PDB file of C-alpha atoms in Angstrom:
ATOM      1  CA  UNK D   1      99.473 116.163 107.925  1.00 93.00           C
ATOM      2  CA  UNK D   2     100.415 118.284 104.784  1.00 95.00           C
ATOM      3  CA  UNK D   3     101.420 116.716 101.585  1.00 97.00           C
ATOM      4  CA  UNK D   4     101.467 117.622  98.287  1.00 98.00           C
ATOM      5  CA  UNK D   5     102.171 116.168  94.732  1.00 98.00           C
ATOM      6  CA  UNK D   6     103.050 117.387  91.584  1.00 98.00           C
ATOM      7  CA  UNK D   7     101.801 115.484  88.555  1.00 98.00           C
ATOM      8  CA  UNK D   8     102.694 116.915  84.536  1.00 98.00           C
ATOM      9  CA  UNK D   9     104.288 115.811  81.410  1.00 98.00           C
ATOM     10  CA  UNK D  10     107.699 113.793  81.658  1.00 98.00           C
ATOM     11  CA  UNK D  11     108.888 115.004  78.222  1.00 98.00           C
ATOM     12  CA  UNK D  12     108.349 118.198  76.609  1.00 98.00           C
ATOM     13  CA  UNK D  13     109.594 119.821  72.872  1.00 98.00           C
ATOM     14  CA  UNK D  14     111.754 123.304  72.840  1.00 98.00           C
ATOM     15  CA  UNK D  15     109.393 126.283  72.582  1.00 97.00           C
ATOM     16  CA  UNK D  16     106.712 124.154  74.463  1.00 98.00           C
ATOM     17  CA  UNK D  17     104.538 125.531  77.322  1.00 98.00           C
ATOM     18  CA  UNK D  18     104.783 123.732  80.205  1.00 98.00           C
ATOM     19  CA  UNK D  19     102.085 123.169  82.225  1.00 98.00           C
ATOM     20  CA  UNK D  20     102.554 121.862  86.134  1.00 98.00           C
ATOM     21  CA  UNK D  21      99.840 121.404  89.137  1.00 98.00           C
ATOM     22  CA  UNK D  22     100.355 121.366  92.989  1.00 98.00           C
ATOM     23  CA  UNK D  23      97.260 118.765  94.240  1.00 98.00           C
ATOM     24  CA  UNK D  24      97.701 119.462  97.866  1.00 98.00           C
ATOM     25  CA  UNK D  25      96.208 118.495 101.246  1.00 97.00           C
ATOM     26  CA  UNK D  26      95.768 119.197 104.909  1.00 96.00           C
ATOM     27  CA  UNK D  27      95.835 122.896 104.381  1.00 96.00           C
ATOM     28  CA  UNK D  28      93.729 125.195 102.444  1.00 96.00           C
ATOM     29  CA  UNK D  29      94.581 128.175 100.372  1.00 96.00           C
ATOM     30  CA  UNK D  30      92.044 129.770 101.539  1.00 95.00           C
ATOM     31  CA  UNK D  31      92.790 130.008 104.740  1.00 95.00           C
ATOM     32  CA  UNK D  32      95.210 133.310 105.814  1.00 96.00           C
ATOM     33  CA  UNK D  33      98.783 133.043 105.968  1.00 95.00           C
ATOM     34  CA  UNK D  34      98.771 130.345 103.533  1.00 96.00           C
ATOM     35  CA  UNK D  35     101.352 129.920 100.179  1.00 97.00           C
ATOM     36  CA  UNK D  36     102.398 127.790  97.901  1.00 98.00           C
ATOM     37  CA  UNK D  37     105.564 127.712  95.587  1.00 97.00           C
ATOM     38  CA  UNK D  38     107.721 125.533  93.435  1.00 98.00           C
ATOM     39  CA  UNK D  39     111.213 124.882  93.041  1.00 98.00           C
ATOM     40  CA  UNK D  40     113.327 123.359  90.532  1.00 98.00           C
ATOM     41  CA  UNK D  41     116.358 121.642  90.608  1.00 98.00           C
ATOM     42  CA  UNK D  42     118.387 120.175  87.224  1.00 98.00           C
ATOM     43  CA  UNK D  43     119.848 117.113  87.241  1.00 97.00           C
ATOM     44  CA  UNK D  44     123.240 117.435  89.871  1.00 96.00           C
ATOM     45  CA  UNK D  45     122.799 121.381  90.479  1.00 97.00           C
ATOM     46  CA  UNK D  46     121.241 123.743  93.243  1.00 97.00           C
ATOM     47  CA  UNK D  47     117.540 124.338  93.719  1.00 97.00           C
ATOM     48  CA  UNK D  48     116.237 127.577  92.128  1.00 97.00           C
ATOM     49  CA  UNK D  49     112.768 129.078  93.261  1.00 97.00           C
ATOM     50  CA  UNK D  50     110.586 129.836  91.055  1.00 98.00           C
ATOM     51  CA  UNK D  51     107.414 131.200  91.953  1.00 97.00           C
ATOM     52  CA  UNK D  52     104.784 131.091  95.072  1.00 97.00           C
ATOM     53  CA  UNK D  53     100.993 132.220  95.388  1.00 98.00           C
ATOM     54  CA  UNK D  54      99.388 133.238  98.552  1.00 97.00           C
ATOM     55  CA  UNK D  55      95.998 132.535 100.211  1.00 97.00           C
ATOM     56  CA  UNK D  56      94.908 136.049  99.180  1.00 96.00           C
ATOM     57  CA  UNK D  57      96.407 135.826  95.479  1.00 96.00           C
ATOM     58  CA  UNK D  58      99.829 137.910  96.376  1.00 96.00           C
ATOM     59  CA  UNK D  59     101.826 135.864  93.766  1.00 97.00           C
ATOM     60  CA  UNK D  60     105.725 136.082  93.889  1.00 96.00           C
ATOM     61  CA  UNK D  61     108.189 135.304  91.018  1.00 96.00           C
ATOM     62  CA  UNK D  62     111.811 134.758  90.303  1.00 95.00           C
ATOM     63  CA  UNK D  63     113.274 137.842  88.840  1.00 93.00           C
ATOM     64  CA  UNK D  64     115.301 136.146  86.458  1.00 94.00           C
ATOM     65  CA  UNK D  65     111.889 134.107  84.717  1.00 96.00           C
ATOM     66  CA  UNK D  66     109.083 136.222  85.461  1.00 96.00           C
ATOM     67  CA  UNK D  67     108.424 136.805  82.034  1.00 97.00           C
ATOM     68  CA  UNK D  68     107.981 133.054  81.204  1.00 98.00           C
ATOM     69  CA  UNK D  69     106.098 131.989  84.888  1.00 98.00           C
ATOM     70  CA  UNK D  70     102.612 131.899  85.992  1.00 98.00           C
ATOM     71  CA  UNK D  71     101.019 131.051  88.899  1.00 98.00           C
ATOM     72  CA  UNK D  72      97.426 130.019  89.269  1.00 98.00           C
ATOM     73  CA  UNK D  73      95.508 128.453  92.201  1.00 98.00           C
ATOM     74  CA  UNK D  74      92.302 126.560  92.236  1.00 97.00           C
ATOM     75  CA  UNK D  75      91.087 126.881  96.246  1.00 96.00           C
ATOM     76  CA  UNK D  76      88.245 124.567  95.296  1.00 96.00           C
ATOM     77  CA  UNK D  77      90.287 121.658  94.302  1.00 97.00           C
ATOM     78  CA  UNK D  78      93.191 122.037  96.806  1.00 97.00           C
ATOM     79  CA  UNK D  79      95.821 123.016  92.908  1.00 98.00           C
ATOM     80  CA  UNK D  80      98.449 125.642  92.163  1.00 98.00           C
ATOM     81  CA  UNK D  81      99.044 125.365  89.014  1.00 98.00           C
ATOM     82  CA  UNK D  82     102.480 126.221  87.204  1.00 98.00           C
ATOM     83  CA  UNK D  83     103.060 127.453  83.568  1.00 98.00           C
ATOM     84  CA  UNK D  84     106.406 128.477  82.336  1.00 98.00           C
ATOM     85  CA  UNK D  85     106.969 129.290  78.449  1.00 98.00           C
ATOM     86  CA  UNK D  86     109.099 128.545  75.468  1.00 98.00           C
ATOM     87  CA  UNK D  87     110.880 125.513  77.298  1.00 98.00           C
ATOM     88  CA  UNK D  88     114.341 124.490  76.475  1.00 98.00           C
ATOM     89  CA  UNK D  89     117.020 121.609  77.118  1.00 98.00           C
ATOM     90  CA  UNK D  90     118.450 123.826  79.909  1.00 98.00           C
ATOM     91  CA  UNK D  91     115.049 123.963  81.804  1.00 98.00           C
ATOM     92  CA  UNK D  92     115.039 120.133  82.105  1.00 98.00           C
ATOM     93  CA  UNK D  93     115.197 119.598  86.290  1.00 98.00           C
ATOM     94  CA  UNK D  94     113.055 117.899  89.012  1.00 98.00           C
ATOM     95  CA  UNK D  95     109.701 120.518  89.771  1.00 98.00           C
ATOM     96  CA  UNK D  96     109.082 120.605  93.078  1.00 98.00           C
ATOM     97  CA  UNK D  97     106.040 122.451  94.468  1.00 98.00           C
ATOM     98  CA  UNK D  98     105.938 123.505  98.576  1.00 98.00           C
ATOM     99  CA  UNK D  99     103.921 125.000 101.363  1.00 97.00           C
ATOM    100  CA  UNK D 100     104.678 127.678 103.026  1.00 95.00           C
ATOM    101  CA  UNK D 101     102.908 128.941 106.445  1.00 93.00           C
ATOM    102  CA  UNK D 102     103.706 133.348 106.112  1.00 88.00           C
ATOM    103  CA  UNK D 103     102.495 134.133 109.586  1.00 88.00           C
ATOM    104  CA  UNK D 104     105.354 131.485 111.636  1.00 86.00           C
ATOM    105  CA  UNK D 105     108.157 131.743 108.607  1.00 90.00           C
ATOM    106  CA  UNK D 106     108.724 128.330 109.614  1.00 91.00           C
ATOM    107  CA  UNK D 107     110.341 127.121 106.193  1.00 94.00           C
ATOM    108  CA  UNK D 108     109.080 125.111 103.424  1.00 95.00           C
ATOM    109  CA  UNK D 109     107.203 121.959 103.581  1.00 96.00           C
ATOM    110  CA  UNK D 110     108.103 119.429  99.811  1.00 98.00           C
ATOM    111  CA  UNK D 111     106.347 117.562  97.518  1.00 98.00           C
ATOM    112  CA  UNK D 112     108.428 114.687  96.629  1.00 98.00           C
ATOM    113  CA  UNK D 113     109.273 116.501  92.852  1.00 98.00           C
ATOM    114  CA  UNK D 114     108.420 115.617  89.428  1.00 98.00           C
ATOM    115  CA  UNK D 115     111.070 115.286  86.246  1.00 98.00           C
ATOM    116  CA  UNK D 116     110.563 116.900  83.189  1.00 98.00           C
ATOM    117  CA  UNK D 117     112.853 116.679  80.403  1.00 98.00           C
ATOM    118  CA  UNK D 118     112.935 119.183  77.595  1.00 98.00           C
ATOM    119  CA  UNK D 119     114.211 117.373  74.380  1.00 97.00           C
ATOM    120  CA  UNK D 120     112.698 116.918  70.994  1.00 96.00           C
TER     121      UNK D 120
ATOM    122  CA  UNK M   1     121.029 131.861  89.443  1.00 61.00           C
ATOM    123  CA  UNK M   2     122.087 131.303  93.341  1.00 70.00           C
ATOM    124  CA  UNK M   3     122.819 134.291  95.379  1.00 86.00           C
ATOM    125  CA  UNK M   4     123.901 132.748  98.182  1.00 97.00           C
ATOM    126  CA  UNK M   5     127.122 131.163  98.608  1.00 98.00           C
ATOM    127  CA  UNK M   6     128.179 127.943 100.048  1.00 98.00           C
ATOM    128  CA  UNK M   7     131.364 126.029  99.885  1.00 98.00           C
ATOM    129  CA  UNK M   8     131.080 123.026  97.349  1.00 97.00           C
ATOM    130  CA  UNK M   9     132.084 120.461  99.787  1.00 98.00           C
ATOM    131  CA  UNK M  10     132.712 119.516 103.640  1.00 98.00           C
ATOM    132  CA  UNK M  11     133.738 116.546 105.221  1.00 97.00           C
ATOM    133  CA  UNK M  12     134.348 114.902 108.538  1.00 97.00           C
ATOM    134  CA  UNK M  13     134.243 111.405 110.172  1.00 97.00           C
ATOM    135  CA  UNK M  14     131.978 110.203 112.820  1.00 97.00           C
ATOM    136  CA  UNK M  15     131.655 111.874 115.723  1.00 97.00           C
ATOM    137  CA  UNK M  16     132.977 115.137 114.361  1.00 98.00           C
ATOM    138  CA  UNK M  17     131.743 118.597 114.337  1.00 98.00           C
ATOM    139  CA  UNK M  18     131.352 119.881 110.684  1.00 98.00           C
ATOM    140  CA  UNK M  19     130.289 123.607 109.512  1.00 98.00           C
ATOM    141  CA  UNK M  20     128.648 124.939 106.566  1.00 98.00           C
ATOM    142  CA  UNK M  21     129.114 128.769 105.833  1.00 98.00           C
ATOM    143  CA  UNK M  22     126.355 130.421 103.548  1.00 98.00           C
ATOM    144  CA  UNK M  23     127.111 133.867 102.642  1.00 98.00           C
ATOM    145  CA  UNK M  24     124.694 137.083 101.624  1.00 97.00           C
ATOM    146  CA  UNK M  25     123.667 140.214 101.408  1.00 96.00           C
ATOM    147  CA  UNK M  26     122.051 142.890 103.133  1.00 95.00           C
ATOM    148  CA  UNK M  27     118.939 141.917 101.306  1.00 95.00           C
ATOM    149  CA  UNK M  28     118.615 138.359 102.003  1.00 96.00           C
ATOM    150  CA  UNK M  29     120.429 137.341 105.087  1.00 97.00           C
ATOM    151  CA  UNK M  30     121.272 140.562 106.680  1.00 97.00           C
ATOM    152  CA  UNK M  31     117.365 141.760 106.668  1.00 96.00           C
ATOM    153  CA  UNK M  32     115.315 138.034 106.915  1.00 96.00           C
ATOM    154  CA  UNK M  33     115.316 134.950 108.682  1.00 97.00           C
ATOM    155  CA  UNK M  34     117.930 131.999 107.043  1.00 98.00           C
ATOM    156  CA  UNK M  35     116.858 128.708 106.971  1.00 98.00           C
ATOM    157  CA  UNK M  36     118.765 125.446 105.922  1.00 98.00           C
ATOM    158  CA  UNK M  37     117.329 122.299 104.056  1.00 98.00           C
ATOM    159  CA  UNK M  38     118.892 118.488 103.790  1.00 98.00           C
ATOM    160  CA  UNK M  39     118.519 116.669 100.665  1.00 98.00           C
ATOM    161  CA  UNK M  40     119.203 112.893 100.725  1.00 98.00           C
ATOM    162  CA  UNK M  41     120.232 111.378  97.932  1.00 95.00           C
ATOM    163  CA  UNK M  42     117.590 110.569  95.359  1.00 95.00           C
ATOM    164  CA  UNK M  43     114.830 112.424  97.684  1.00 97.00           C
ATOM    165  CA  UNK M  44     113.194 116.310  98.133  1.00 98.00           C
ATOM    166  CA  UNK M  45     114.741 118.468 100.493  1.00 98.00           C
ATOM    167  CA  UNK M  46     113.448 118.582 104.113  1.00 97.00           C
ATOM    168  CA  UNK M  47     113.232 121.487 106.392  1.00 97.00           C
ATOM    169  CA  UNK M  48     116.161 121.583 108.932  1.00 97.00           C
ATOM    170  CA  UNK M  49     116.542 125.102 110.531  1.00 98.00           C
ATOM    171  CA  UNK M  50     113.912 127.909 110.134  1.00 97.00           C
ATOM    172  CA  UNK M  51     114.225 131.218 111.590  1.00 97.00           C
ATOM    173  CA  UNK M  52     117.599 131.323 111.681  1.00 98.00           C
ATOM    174  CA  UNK M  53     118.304 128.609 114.441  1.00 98.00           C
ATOM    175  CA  UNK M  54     114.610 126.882 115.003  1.00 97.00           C
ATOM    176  CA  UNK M  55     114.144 123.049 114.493  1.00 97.00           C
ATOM    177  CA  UNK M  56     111.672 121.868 113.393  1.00 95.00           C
ATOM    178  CA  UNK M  57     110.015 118.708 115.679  1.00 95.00           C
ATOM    179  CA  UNK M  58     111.951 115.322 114.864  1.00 95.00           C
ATOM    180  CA  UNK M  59     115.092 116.975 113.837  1.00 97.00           C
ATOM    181  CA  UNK M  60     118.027 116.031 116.281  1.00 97.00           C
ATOM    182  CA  UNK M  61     119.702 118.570 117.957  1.00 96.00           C
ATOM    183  CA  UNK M  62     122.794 117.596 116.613  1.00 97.00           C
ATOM    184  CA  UNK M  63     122.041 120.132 114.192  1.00 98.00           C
ATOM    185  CA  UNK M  64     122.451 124.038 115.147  1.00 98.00           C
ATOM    186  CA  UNK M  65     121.677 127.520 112.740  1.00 98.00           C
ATOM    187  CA  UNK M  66     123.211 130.787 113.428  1.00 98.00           C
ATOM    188  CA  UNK M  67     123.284 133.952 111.762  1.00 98.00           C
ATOM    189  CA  UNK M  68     125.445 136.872 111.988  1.00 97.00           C
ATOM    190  CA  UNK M  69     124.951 139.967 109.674  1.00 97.00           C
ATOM    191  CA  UNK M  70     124.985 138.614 106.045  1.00 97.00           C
ATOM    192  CA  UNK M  71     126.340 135.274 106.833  1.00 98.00           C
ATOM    193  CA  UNK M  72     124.936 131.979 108.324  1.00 98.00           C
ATOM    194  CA  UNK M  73     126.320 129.035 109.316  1.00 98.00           C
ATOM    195  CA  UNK M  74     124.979 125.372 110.029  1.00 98.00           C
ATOM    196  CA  UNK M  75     126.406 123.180 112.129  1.00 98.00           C
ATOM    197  CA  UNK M  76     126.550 119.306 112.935  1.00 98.00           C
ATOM    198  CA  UNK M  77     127.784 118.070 115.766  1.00 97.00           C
ATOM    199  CA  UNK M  78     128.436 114.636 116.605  1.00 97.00           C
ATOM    200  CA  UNK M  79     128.550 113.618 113.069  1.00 98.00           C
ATOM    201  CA  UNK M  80     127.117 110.142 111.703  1.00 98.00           C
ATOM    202  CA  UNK M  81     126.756 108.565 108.495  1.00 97.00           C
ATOM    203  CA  UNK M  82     123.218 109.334 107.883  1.00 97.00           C
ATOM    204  CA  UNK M  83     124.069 113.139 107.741  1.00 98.00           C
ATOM    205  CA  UNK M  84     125.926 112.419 104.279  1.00 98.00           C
ATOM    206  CA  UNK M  85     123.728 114.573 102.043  1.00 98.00           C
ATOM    207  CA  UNK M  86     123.453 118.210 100.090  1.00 98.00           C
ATOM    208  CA  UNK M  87     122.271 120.909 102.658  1.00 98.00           C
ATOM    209  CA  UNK M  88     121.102 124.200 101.331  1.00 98.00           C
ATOM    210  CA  UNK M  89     120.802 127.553 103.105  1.00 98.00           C
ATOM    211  CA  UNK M  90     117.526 129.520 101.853  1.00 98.00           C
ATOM    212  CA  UNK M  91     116.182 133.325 102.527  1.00 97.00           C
ATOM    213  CA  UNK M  92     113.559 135.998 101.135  1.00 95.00           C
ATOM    214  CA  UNK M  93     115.341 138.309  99.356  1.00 94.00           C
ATOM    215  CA  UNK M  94     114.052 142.246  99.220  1.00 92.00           C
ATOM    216  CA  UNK M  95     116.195 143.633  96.005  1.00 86.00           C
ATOM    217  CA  UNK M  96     114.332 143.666  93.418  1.00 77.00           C
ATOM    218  CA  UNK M  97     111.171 142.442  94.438  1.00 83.00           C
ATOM    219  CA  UNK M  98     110.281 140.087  97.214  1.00 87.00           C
ATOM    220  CA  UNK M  99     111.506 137.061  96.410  1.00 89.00           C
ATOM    221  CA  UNK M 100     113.332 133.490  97.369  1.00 93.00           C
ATOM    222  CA  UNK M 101     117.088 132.379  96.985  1.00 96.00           C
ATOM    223  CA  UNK M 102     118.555 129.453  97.971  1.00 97.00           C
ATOM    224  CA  UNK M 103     122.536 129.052  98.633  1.00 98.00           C
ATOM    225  CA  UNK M 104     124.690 126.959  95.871  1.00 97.00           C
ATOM    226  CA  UNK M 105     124.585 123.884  98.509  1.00 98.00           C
ATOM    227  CA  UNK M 106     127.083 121.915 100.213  1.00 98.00           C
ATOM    228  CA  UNK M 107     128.249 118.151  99.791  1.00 98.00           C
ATOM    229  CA  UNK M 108     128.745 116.736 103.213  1.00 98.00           C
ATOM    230  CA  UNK M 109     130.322 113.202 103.125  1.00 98.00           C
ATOM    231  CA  UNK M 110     131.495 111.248 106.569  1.00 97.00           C
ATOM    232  CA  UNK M 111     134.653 109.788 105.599  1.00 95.00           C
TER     233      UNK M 111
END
């Protein structure tokens, strides 16, 4: 059974660095075919992808924030770890983080999501 | 930041059919599989349709994916009061670089 979770701060300041992690289990990113991404979603408004990482460290961004994203993973500890720049009020949403199976395209598989609000 | 487009809203009572459009482009849609998700409210989105009209096990068959050029459409048939929820279609997109877009979503509500 795959689940994952996504643990970070609640609150964070404008200009802040946020920093999220994926724990994850019943896969492994090692293990071919293999990603995992997160999504975000503000409060009332459409999901927006943001990034995904692959077993063999093909990482993927969002056009529109690749200059604030990265994307780590830790195959030892079963992490992907998130870490978008200079946060603001309009970045405060629900984080989600997902598996993804390349091979089968078979669709994404949640973590439940995690809130972060950006205020001062 | 969504590039592909859903009406805001659909509605039906129970027992009816009800059918979300999601349109594209010829990088998203019209060259990669569509999928759909179903948020509940107050919970993550779940997988509904992948590969276009593939569901996943435990999903009734009440719900049906199609794809036709740049557009998609999900269907539910038989609708019942449980189905109230956001749905969101979903594809790779090749434009820029490979990446992931999801649709604006769609409000279903069983009146």
């Amino acid at each position: 059974q795959i689940t994952l979770k996504e643990s970070g701060p609640t609150l964070v300041k404008p200009t802040q660095t946020l920093t999220l992690t994926c724990t994850f289990s019943g896969f492994s990113l090692s293990t071919s075919g293999v990603g995992v991404g997160w999504i975000r979603q503000p409060p009332g408004k459409a999901l927006e992808w943001l990034a995904l990482i692959y077993w063999n460290d093909d990482k993927r961004y969002s056009p529109s924030l690749k200059s604030r994203l990265t994307i780590t993973k830790d195959t030892s500890k079963n992490q992907v770890v998130l870490t978008m720049t200079n946060m603001d009020p309009v970045d405060t949403a629900t984080y989600y983080c997902a598996h993804e199976y390349y091979y089968d395209s078979s669709g994404l598989n949640w973590g439940q999501g995690t809130l972060v609000t950006v205020s001062s | 930041q969504s590039v592909l487009t859903q009406p805001p809203s659909a509605s039906g009572t129970p027992g009816q059919r009800v059918t979300i459009s999601c349109s594209g482009s010829s990088s998203n849609i019209g060259s990669n599989y569509v999928y759909w998700y179903q948020q509940l409210p107050g919970t993550a989105p779940k997988l509904l349709i992948y590969r276009n009209n593939q569901r996943p096990s435990g999903v009734p068959d009440r719900f049906s994916g199609s794809k036709s050029g740049t557009s998609a459409s999900l269907a539910i048939s038989g609708l019942r009061s449980e189905d109230e929820a956001d749905y969101y279609c979903a594809a790779w997109d090749d434009s820029l670089s490979v990446y992931y877009v999801f649709g604006t979503g769609t409000k279903v509500t069983v009146l």
